[in-house]
Short mmCIF file of C-alpha atoms and ligand atoms in Angstrom, two decimals:
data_model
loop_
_atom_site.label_atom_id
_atom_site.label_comp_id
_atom_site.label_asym_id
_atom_site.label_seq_id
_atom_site.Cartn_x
_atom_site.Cartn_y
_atom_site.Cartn_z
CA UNK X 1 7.81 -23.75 -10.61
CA UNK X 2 11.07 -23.91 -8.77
CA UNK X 3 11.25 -26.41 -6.18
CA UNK X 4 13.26 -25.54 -3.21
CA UNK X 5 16.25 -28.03 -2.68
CA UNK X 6 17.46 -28.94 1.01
CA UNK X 7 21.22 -27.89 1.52
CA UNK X 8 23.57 -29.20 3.81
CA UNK X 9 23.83 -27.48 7.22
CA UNK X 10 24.18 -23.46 5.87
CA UNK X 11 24.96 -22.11 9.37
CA UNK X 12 27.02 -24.02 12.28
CA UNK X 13 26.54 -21.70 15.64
CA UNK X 14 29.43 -21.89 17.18
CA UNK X 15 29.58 -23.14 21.54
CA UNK X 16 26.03 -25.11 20.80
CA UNK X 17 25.59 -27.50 22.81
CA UNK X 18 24.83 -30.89 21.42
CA UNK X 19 21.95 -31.87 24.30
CA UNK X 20 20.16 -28.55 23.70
CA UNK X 21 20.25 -29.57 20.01
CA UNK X 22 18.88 -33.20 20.41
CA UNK X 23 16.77 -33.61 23.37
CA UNK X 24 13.88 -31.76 22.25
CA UNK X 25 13.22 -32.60 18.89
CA UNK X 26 11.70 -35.80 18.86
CA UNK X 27 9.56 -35.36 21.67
CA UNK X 28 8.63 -31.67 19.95
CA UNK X 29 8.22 -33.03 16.46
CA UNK X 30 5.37 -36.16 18.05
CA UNK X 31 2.76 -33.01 19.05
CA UNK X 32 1.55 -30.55 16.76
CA UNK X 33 3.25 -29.18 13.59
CA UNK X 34 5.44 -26.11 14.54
CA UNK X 35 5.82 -22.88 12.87
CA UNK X 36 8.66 -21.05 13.81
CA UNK X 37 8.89 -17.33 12.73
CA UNK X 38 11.88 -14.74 13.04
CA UNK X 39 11.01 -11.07 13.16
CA UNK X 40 8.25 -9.67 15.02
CA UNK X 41 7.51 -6.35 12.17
CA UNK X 42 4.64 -6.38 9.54
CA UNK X 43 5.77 -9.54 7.76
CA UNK X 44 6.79 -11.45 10.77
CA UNK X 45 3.82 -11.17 13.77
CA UNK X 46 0.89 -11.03 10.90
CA UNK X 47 2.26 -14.45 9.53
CA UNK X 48 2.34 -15.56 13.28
CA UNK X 49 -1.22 -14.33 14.06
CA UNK X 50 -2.54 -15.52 11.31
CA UNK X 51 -1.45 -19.43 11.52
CA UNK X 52 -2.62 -18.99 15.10
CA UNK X 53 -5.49 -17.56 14.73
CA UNK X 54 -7.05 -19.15 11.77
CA UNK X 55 -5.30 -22.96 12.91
CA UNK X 56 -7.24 -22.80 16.24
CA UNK X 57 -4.52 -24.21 18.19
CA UNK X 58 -3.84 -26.90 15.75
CA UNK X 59 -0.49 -25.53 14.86
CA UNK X 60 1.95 -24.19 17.57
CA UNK X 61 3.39 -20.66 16.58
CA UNK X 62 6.57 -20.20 18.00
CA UNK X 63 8.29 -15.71 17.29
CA UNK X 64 11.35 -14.78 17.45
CA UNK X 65 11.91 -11.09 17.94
CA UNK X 66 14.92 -9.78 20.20
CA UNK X 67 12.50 -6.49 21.22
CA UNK X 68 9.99 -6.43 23.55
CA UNK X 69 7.76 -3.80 21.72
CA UNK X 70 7.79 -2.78 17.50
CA UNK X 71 8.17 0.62 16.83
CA UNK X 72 6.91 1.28 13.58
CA UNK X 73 8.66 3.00 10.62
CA UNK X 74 5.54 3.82 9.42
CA UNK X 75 4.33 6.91 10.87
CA UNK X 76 7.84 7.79 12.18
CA UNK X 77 8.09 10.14 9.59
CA UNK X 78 4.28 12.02 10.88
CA UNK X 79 6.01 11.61 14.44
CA UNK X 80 9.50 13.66 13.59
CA UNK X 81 6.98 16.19 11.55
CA UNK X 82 4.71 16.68 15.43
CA UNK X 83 2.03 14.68 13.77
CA UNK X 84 2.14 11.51 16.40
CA UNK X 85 3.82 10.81 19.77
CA UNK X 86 6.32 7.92 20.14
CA UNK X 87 4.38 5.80 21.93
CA UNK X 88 1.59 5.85 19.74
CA UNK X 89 4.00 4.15 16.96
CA UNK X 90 5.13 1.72 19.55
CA UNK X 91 3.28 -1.70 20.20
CA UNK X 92 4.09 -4.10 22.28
CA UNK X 93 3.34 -8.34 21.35
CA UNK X 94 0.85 -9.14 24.55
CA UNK X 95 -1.79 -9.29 22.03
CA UNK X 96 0.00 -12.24 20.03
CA UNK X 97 1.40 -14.09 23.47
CA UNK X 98 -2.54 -13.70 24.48
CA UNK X 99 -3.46 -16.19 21.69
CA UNK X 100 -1.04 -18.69 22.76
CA UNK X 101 2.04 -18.13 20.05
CA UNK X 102 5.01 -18.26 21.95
CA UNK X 103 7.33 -15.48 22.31
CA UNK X 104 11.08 -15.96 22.42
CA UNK X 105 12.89 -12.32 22.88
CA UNK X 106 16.30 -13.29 21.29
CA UNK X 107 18.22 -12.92 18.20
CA UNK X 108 18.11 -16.17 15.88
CA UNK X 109 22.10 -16.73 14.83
CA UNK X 110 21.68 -19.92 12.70
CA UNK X 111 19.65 -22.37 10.46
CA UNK X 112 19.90 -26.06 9.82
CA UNK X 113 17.33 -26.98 6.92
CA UNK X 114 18.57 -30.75 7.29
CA UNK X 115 17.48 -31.06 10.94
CA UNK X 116 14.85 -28.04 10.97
CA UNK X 117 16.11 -26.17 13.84
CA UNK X 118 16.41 -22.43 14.63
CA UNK X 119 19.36 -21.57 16.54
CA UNK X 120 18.77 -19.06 19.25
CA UNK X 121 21.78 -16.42 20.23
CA UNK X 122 21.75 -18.45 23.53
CA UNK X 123 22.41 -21.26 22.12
CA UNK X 124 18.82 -23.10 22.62
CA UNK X 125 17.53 -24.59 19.16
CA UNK X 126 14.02 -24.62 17.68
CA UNK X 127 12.80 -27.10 15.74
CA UNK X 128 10.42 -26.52 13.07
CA UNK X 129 8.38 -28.33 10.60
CA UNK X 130 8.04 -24.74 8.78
CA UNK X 131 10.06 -21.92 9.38
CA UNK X 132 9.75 -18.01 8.22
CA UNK X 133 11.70 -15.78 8.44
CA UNK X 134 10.70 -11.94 7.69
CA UNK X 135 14.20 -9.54 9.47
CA UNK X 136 13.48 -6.32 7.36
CA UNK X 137 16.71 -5.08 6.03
CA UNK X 138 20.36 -4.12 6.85
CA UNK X 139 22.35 -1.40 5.81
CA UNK X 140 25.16 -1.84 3.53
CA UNK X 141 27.75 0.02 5.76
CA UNK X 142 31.31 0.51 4.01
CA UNK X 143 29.38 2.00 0.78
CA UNK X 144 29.74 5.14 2.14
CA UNK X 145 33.13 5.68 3.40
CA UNK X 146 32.95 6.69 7.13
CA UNK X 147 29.40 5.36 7.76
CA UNK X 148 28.91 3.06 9.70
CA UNK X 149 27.36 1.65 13.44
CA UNK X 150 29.06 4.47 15.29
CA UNK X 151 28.52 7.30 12.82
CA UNK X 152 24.41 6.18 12.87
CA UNK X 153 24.90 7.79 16.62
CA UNK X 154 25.80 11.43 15.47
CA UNK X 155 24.42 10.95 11.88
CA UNK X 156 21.09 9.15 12.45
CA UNK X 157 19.54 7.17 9.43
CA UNK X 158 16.39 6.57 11.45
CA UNK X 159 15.24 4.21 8.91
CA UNK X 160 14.95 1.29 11.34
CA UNK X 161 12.43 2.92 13.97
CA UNK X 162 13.45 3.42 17.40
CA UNK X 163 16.35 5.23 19.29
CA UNK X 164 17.58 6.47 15.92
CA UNK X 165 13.59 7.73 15.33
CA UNK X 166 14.25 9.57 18.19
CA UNK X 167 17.68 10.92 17.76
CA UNK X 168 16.86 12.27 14.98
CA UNK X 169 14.12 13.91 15.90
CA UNK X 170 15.44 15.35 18.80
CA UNK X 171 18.96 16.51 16.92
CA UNK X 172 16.03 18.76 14.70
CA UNK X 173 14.02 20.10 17.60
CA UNK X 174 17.80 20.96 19.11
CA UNK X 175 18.91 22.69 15.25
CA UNK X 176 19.42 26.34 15.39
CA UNK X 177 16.99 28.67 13.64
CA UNK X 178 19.04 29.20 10.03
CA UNK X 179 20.33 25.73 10.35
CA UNK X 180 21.13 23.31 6.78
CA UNK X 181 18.83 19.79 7.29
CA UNK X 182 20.62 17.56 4.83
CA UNK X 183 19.43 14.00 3.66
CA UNK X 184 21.59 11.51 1.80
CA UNK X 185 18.85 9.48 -0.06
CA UNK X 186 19.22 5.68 -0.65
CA UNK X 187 19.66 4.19 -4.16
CA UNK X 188 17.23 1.79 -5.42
CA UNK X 189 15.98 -0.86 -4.15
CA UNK X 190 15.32 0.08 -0.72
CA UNK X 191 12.13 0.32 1.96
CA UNK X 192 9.33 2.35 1.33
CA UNK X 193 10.12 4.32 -1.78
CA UNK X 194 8.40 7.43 -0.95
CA UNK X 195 9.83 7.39 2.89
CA UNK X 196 12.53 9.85 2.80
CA UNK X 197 10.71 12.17 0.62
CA UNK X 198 7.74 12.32 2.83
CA UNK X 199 10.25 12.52 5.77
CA UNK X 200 11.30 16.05 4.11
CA UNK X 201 8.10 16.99 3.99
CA UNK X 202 7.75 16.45 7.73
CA UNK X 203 11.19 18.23 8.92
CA UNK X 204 10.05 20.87 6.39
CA UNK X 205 6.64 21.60 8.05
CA UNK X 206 8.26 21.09 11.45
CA UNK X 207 10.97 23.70 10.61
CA UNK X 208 7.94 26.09 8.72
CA UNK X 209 6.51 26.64 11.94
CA UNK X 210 9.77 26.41 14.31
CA UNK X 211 13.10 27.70 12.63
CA UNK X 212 11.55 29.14 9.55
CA UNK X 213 15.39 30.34 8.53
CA UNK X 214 16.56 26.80 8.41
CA UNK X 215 16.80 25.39 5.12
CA UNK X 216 16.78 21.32 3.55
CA UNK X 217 19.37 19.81 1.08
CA UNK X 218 18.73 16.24 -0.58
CA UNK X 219 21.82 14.74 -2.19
CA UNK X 220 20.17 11.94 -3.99
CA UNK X 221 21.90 8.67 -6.31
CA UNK X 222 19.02 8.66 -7.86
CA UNK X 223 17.59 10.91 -10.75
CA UNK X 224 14.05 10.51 -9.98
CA UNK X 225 11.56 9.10 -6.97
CA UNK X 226 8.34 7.68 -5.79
CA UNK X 227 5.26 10.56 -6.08
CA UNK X 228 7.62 12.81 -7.39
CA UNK X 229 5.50 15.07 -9.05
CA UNK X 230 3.58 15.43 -6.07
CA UNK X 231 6.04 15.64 -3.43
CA UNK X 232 7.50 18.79 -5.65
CA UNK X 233 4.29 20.19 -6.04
CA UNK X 234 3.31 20.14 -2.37
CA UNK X 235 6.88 21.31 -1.35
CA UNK X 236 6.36 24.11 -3.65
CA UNK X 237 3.14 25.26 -2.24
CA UNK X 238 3.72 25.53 1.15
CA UNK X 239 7.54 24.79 1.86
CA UNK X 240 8.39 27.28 -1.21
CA UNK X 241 12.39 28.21 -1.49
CA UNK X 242 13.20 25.72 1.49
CA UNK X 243 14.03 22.50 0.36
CA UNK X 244 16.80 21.71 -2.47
CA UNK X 245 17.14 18.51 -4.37
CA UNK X 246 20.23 17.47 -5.86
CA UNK X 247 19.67 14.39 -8.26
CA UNK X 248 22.71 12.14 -9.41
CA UNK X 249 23.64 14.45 -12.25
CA UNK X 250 24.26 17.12 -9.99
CA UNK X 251 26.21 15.14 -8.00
CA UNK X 252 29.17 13.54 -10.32
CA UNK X 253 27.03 10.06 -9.38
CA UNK X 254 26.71 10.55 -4.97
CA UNK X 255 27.92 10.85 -2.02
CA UNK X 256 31.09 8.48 -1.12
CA UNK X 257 31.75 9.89 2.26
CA UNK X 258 30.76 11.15 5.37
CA UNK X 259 33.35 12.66 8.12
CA UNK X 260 31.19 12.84 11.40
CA UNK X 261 33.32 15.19 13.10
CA UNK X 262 32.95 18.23 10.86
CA UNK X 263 29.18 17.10 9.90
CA UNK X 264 30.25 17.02 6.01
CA UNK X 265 29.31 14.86 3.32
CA UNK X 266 31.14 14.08 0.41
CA UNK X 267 30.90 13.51 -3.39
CA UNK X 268 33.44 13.18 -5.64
CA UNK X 269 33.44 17.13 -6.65
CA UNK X 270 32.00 18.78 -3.23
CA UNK X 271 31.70 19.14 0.22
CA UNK X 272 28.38 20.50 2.17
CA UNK X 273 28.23 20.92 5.65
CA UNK X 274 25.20 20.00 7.71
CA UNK X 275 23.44 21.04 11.28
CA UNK X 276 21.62 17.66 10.96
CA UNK X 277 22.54 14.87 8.53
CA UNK X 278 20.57 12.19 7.79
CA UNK X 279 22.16 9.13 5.81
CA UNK X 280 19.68 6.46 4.80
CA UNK X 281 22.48 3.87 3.16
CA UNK X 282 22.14 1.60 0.65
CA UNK X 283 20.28 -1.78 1.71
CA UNK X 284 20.19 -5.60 1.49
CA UNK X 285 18.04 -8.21 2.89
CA UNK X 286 18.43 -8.81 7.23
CA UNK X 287 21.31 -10.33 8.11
CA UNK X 288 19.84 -13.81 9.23
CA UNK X 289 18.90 -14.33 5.69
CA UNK X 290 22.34 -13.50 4.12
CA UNK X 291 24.24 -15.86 6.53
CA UNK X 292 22.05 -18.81 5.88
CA UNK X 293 22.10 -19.08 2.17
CA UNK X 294 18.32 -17.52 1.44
CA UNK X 295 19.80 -14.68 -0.73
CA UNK X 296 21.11 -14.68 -4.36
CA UNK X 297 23.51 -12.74 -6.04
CA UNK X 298 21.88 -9.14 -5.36
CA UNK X 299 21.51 -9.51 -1.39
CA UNK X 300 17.91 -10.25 -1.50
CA UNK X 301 15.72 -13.12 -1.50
CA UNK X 302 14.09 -14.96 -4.08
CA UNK X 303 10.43 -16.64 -3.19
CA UNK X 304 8.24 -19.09 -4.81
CA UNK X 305 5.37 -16.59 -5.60
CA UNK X 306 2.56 -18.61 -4.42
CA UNK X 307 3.84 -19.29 -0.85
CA UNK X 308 6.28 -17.14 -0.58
CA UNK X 309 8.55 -20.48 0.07
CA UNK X 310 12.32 -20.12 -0.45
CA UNK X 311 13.34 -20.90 -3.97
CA UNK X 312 16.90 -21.83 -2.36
CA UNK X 313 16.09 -23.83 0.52
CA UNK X 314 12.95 -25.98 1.11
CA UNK X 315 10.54 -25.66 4.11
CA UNK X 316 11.66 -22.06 4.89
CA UNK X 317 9.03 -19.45 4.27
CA UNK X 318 10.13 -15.45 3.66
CA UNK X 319 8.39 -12.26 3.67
CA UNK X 320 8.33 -8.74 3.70
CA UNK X 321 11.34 -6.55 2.97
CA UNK X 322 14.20 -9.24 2.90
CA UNK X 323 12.54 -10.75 -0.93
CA UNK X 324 12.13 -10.08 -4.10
CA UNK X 325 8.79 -9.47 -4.57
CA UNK X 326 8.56 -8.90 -8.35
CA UNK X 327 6.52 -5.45 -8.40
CA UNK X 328 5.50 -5.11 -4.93
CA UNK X 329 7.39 -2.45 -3.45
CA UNK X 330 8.68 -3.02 0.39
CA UNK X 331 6.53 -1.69 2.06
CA UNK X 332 4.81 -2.63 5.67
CA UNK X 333 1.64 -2.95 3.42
CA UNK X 334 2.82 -5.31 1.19
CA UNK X 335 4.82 -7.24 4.11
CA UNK X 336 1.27 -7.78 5.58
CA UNK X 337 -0.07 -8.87 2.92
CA UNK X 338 2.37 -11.55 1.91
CA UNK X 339 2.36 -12.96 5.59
CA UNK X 340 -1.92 -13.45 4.76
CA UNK X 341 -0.59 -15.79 1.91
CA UNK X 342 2.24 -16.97 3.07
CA UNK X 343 0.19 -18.05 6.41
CA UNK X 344 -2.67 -19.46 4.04
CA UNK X 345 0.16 -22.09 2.40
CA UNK X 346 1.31 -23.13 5.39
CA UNK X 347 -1.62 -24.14 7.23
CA UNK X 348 -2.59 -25.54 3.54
CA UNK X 349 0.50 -27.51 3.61
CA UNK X 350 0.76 -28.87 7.61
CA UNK X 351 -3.17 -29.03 8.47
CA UNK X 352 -4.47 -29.26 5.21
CA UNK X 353 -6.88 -26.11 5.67
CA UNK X 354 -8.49 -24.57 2.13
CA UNK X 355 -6.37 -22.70 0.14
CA UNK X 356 -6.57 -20.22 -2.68
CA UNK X 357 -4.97 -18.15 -5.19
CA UNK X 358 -3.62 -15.63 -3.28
CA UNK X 359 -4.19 -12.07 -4.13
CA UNK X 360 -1.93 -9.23 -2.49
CA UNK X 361 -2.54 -5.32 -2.26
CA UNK X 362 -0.35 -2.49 -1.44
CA UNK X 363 -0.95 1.10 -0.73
CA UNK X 364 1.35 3.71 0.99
CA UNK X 365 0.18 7.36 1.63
CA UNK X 366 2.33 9.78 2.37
CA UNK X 367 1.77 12.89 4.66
CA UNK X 368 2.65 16.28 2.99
CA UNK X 369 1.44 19.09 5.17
CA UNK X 370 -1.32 18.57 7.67
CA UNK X 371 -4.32 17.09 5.72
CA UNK X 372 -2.70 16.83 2.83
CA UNK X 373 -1.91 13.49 1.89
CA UNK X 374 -1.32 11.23 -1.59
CA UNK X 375 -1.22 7.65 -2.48
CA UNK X 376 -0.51 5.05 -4.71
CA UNK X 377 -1.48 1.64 -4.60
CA UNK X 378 -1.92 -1.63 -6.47
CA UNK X 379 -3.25 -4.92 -6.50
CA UNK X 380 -0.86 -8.04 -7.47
CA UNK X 381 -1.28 -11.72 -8.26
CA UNK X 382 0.86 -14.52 -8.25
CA UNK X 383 2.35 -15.89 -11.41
CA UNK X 384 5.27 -18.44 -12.20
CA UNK X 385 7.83 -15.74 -12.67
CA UNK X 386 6.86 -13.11 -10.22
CA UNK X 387 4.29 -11.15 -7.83
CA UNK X 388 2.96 -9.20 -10.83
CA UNK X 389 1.15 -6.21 -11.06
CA UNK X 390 -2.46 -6.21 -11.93
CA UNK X 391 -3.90 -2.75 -11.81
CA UNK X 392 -2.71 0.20 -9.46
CA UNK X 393 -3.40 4.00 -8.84
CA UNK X 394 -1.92 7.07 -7.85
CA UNK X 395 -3.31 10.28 -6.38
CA UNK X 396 -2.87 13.44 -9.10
CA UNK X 397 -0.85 16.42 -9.11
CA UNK X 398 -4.09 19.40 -8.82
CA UNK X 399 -6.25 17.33 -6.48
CA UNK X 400 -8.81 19.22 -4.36
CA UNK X 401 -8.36 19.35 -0.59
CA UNK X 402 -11.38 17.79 0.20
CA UNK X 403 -10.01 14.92 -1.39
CA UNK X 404 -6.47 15.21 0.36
CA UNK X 405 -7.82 15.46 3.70
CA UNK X 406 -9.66 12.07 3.38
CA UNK X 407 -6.70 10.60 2.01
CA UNK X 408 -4.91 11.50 5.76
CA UNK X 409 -7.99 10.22 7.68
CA UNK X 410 -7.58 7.02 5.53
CA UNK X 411 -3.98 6.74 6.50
CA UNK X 412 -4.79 6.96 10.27
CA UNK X 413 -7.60 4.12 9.64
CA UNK X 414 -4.79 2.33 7.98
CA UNK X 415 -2.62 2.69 10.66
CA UNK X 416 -5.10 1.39 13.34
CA UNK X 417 -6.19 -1.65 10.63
CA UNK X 418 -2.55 -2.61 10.13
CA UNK X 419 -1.58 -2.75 13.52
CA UNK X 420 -4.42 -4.56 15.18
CA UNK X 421 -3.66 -7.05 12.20
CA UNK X 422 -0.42 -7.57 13.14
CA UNK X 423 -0.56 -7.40 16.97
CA UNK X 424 -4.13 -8.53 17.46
C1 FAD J 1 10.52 6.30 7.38
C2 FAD J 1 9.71 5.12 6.90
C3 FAD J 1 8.37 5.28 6.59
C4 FAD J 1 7.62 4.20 6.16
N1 FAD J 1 6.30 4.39 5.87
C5 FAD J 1 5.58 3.35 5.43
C6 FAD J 1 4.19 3.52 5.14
O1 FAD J 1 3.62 4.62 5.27
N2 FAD J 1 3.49 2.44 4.72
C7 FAD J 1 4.06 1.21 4.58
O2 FAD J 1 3.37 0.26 4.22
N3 FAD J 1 5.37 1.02 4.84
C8 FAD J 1 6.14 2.05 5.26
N4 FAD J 1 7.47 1.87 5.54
C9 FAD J 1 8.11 0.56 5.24
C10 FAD J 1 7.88 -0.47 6.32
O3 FAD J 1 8.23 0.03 7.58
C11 FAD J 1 8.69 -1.73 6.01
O4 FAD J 1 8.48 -2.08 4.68
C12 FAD J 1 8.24 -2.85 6.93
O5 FAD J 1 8.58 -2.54 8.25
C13 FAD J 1 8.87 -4.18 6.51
O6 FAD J 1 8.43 -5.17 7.39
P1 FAD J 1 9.31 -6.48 7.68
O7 FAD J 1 8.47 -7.30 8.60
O8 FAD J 1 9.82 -7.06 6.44
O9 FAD J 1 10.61 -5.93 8.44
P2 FAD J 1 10.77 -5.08 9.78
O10 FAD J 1 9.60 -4.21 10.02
O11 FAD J 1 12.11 -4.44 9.69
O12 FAD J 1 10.80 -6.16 10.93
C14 FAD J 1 11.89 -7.04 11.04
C15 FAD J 1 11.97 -7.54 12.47
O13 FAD J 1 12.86 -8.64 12.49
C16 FAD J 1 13.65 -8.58 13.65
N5 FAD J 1 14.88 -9.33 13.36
C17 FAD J 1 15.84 -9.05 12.45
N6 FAD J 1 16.80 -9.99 12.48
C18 FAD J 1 16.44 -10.89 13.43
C19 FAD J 1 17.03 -12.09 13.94
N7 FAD J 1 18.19 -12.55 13.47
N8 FAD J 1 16.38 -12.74 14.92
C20 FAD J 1 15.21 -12.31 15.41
N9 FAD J 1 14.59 -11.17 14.95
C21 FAD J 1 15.21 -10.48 13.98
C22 FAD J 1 13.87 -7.08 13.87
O14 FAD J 1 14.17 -6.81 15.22
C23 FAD J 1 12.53 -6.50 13.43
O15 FAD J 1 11.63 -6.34 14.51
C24 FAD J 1 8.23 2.93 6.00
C25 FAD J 1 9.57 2.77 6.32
C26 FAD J 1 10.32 3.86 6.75
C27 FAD J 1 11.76 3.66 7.10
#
């Protein structure tokens, strides 16, 4: 097994003041061992509820998390599609802050793995005796020329939920009847692999029933997706003649540009012309990772299997979409999941609790038209190499609707499961 090695300080924060950074650590480090976790999503607050809950106060849980609620991605999509409201998808952290974990509504700018601090945006530093950090992902702006933070405003991705949820969903309720709905689809890897395509299926049924004209084109860099068969089935049977996809081949290899002010985006043979455009961009592990030396070569970060412990830099903890999970997809499923183990190691490692082989699961449904929903799903164990793949399922092209329609009541008992799990 790789053992993490301890690099020098990866991450100075400029304008920190040197009393912030020494005056609390030794008194800190005397009481209780401190956990320190950045990013208050799926990965992030179930690792934090989960040291706090099962330490019982024997470990002091410190998140970080600039937002005061978490909006989820999941179940944006069933929101743009009229299946949810936005507050239903929004939670807020009292639960966690109930149980006595600390929350600190800031951005973390820097790490030092010598001295086990967290540096806060306001300068303030945390010290640690394990830290985790789970910040989703960031958009590789610049791969697309003319996309970037200001083009998100007119152009929504809406793959980080919040404003942009809503922007987008408003810019479709606001499309004329007859109007083009086009998606630029992310290349591989990227969160929740059958997201955008269940997102069609959502603006399609939305549009079915509204602006039955309009019409959906998917320039895609890839040449195949997630469910495939099944998302072309359903959009067959009741979206029939609506949506278009246009794999890679069809597209001399993808879009290359956007120009917001004439709503067009580019490839290297064509232009199309959109009402709504939605660009989900190519992706890489949250920033906070990057900057502190926690990702490799391909912008993501590699984990010790078992703990989900940093194979670059010891003591620091990751999980959810910011890793390389071997076969786990990134999904809020699977970022639960690994917070269970990754919280089971680290109360292993600073209280000496019982620990076991961990065992992770993932399953993500996706809504097609209302009660009609599919699935797939695995179960994964840890080996030396990688989280690897044990056995896994997926719902079948033909299915009855009886069978469907419990798959969408599972998802909403998912939904409510997940979230109580992470927020308590
Ligand atoms: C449209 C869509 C549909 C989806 N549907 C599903 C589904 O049905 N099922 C499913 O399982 N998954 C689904 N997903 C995927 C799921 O949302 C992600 O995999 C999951 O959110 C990843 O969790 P995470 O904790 O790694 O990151 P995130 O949920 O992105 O959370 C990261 C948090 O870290 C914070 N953060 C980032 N940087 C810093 C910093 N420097 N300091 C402090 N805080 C920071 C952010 O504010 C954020 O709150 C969907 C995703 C999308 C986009």
């Amino acid at each position: 097994m790789n053992k993490p090695i301890n690099r020098r300080k990866i991450l100075k924060n400029a304008g920190v003041g040197v009393a912030a950074a020494a005056l609390p650590l030794s008194i800190a480090r005397a009481a209780k061992p401190k956990v320190v976790v950045v990013g208050g999503g799926p990965g992030g607050a179930t690792a934090a509820h989960y040291i706090a809950k099962d330490s019982k106060g024997a470990i002091d849980v410190t998140l970080v998390e600039p937002n005061k609620a978490y909006t989820t991605c999941f179940f944006s999509n069933w929101y743009i599609g009229g299946f949810r409201n936005f507050e239903s998808i929004t939670h807020s952290y009292s639960g966690l802050a109930d149980i006595g974990i600390n929350i600190v509504h800031q951005m973390a700018t820097g790490i030092d793995p010598d001295e086990k601090t967290l540096t806060l945006a306001d300068g303030a530093k945390l010290p640690y005796d394990r830290l985790i950090l789970a910040p989703g992902i960031d958009f590789k702006y610049g791969e697309i020329d003319g996309y970037g933070p200001d083009a998100t405003q007119i152009m929504p991705h809406a793959y980080k939920a919040g404003p942009q949820t809503v922007l987008l969903h408003d810019q479709l309720h606001a499309m004329k009847d007859g109007g083009l709905f086009i998606m630029v689809a992310p290349p591989n890897p990227y969160r929740c692999p059958p997201g955008p395509y269940e997102r069609i299926s959502m603006v399609a049924h939305y549009l079915k029933n509204n602006k039955p004209k309009s019409k959906i084109l998917i320039l895609d860099p890839k040449g195949k997706f997630s469910k495939m068969a099944l998302f072309q089935e359903a959009w067959g049977r009741y979206y029939d003649g609506m949506i278009e996809w246009l794999p890679r081949e069809m597209l001399s290899g993808g879009v290359n540009a956007v120009h917001t002010a004439s709503m067009s985006v580019k490839t290297p043979d064509e232009e199309f012309k959109g009402d709504v455009v939605n660009v989900i961009p190519p992706q890489t592990a949250g920033k906070i990772a990057r900057d502190t030396g926690l990702a490799d070569v391909t912008g993501w970060c590699p984990i010790v299997p078992a703990t989900m412990e940093s194979k670059l830099v010891a003591d620091i903890h990751l999980v959810g979409d910011s890793t390389i999970a071997g076969d786990m997809p990134k999904s809020g499923f699977s970022a639960n999941s690994q917070a269970k183990a990754c919280a089971m190691a680290i109360r292993h490692a600073l209280i000496d609790s019982r620990a076991f082989p961990p065992r992770f699961a993932n399953t993500c449904w996706s809504l097609l038209a209302p009660s009609d929903a599919v699935k797939v799903g695995a179960s994964y164990q840890a080996t030396e190499e990688k989280i690897a793949k044990i056995d896994g399922f997926i719902s079948k092209t033909g299915e009855s609707g009886t069978l469907r329609a419990d798959n969408a009541k599972e998802a909403v008992g998912w939904y409510s499961g997940i979230t109580a799990d992470m927020f308590g």
